Amino acid sequence: MTNIILLGPPGAGKGTQAARLVEGRNMIQLSTGDMLRAARTSGTEMGKRVAEVMDRGELVTDEIVIGLIREQLEGDEKGGFIFDGFPRTLAQADALEALMAEMGKTLDCAIELQVNDEVLVDRIVGRAAEAAAAGKPVRADDNEESLKIRLMEYYKKTSPLLGYYHAKGKLEGVDGLAEMDKVEASIAAILDA
Ligand code: AMP
């Protein structure tokens, strides 16, 4: 059983790598972004409440995302959990630790996908163009204005988690600018160590 966090700014490749871990290691991807988008589509009260915040590129409240994660941790854990896009604040990190302890689970490591900002803008603008060309819905927050705010939120509120997990001896880093297969191999090497 391996429980890991994928850390990195929007566009770093967390979702892509999580999908590969699900496929290759039978792990469970817990993406709070996906959960929030599902809540919007299904028109729940919470979904409606967070829609505007998400579209602007700001973070939704800790309380909401912690609640979503709590529900999921009670389900089947298969090959372990991949936390994708959670935690994003120190309060969420503390809450995750408490939840895991309560459930007798442990967090193995937090893996940082290291990238630079220019690449992120290109990837996200590219992701939006690809979706549009394929007739798929384009994320409302995949535009340059929201992206600027998402990046700022990352640096202000999420990047302190790098220090947090480093201090716990749980931080690992991989080069997120490498080819996807290479990133996948680097993550595999960490998990198999
Ligand atoms: P993502 O798909 O991970 O890029 O998340 C999309 C949006 O959902 C973010 O910009 C936030 O508005 C919201 N969101 C997702 N996860 C979290 C989280 N852990 N804490 C706060 N807001 C979140």
mmCIF file of N, CA and C and ligand atoms in Angstrom, residues 31-34 36-37 53-54 57-60 65 85-88 92 139 141 150, ligand 1:
data_model
loop_
_atom_site.group_PDB
_atom_site.id
_atom_site.type_symbol
_atom_site.label_atom_id
_atom_site.label_comp_id
_atom_site.label_asym_id
_atom_site.label_seq_id
_atom_site.Cartn_x
_atom_site.Cartn_y
_atom_site.Cartn_z
ATOM 1 N N SER A 31 -8.626 13.505 -6.880
ATOM 2 C CA SER A 31 -8.429 14.861 -7.378
ATOM 3 C C SER A 31 -9.572 15.738 -6.882
ATOM 4 N N THR A 32 -9.241 16.667 -5.994
ATOM 5 C CA THR A 32 -10.307 17.545 -5.489
ATOM 6 C C THR A 32 -10.848 18.432 -6.613
ATOM 7 N N GLY A 33 -9.975 18.773 -7.596
ATOM 8 C CA GLY A 33 -10.445 19.557 -8.747
ATOM 9 C C GLY A 33 -11.524 18.790 -9.511
ATOM 10 N N ASP A 34 -11.281 17.496 -9.764
ATOM 11 C CA ASP A 34 -12.277 16.676 -10.464
ATOM 12 C C ASP A 34 -13.559 16.567 -9.633
ATOM 13 N N LEU A 36 -14.733 18.679 -7.474
ATOM 14 C CA LEU A 36 -15.433 19.969 -7.486
ATOM 15 C C LEU A 36 -16.120 20.198 -8.830
ATOM 16 N N ARG A 37 -15.437 19.817 -9.929
ATOM 17 C CA ARG A 37 -16.063 19.970 -11.249
ATOM 18 C C ARG A 37 -17.276 19.059 -11.376
ATOM 19 N N VAL A 53 -15.735 30.939 -7.729
ATOM 20 C CA VAL A 53 -14.398 30.957 -7.126
ATOM 21 C C VAL A 53 -13.425 30.176 -8.013
ATOM 22 N N MET A 54 -13.857 28.999 -8.458
ATOM 23 C CA MET A 54 -13.010 28.165 -9.313
ATOM 24 C C MET A 54 -12.710 28.863 -10.637
ATOM 25 N N GLY A 57 -10.061 31.258 -10.508
ATOM 26 C CA GLY A 57 -8.732 30.678 -10.297
ATOM 27 C C GLY A 57 -8.309 30.707 -8.839
ATOM 28 N N GLU A 58 -9.260 31.082 -7.964
ATOM 29 C CA GLU A 58 -8.934 31.119 -6.528
ATOM 30 C C GLU A 58 -9.198 29.761 -5.894
ATOM 31 N N LEU A 59 -8.698 29.588 -4.680
ATOM 32 C CA LEU A 59 -8.939 28.337 -3.971
ATOM 33 C C LEU A 59 -10.303 28.373 -3.282
ATOM 34 N N VAL A 60 -10.980 27.246 -3.264
ATOM 35 C CA VAL A 60 -12.220 27.138 -2.491
ATOM 36 C C VAL A 60 -11.837 26.889 -1.026
ATOM 37 N N VAL A 65 -13.035 21.200 0.707
ATOM 38 C CA VAL A 65 -12.192 20.147 0.133
ATOM 39 C C VAL A 65 -11.823 19.071 1.153
ATOM 40 N N GLY A 85 -3.747 17.489 -6.364
ATOM 41 C CA GLY A 85 -4.377 18.805 -6.182
ATOM 42 C C GLY A 85 -4.880 19.015 -4.765
ATOM 43 N N PHE A 86 -4.495 18.172 -3.868
ATOM 44 C CA PHE A 86 -4.818 18.251 -2.448
ATOM 45 C C PHE A 86 -3.661 17.614 -1.690
ATOM 46 N N PRO A 87 -3.211 18.162 -0.585
ATOM 47 C CA PRO A 87 -3.604 19.445 -0.001
ATOM 48 C C PRO A 87 -2.993 20.631 -0.767
ATOM 49 N N ARG A 88 -3.635 21.779 -0.636
ATOM 50 C CA ARG A 88 -3.153 22.997 -1.285
ATOM 51 C C ARG A 88 -2.867 24.110 -0.285
ATOM 52 N N GLN A 92 -4.930 22.342 5.092
ATOM 53 C CA GLN A 92 -5.361 21.086 4.459
ATOM 54 C C GLN A 92 -4.348 19.971 4.742
ATOM 55 N N ARG A 139 -12.031 23.907 -19.893
ATOM 56 C CA ARG A 139 -12.164 24.349 -18.502
ATOM 57 C C ARG A 139 -12.267 25.861 -18.453
ATOM 58 N N ASP A 141 -11.411 27.766 -16.249
ATOM 59 C CA ASP A 141 -10.255 28.420 -15.621
ATOM 60 C C ASP A 141 -8.976 28.212 -16.428
ATOM 61 N N ARG A 150 -4.276 31.439 -10.540
ATOM 62 C CA ARG A 150 -3.994 30.079 -10.062
ATOM 63 C C ARG A 150 -2.513 29.933 -9.692
HETATM 64 P P1 AMP B 1 -7.373 21.541 -10.335
HETATM 65 O O1 AMP B 1 -8.200 20.678 -11.217
HETATM 66 O O2 AMP B 1 -6.606 20.755 -9.313
HETATM 67 O O3 AMP B 1 -6.501 22.479 -11.109
HETATM 68 O O4 AMP B 1 -8.377 22.468 -9.489
HETATM 69 C C1 AMP B 1 -9.224 23.384 -10.130
HETATM 70 C C2 AMP B 1 -9.771 24.391 -9.137
HETATM 71 O O5 AMP B 1 -10.529 23.725 -8.119
HETATM 72 C C3 AMP B 1 -8.711 25.176 -8.363
HETATM 73 O O6 AMP B 1 -8.235 26.296 -9.081
HETATM 74 C C4 AMP B 1 -9.500 25.577 -7.122
HETATM 75 O O7 AMP B 1 -10.419 26.606 -7.416
HETATM 76 C C5 AMP B 1 -10.316 24.317 -6.852
HETATM 77 N N1 AMP B 1 -9.573 23.365 -6.005
HETATM 78 C C6 AMP B 1 -9.150 22.127 -6.349
HETATM 79 N N2 AMP B 1 -8.528 21.514 -5.341
HETATM 80 C C7 AMP B 1 -8.518 22.406 -4.306
HETATM 81 C C8 AMP B 1 -7.996 22.381 -2.988
HETATM 82 N N3 AMP B 1 -7.336 21.315 -2.497
HETATM 83 N N4 AMP B 1 -8.186 23.487 -2.217
HETATM 84 C C9 AMP B 1 -8.853 24.562 -2.668
HETATM 85 N N5 AMP B 1 -9.355 24.659 -3.919
HETATM 86 C C10 AMP B 1 -9.196 23.589 -4.738
#
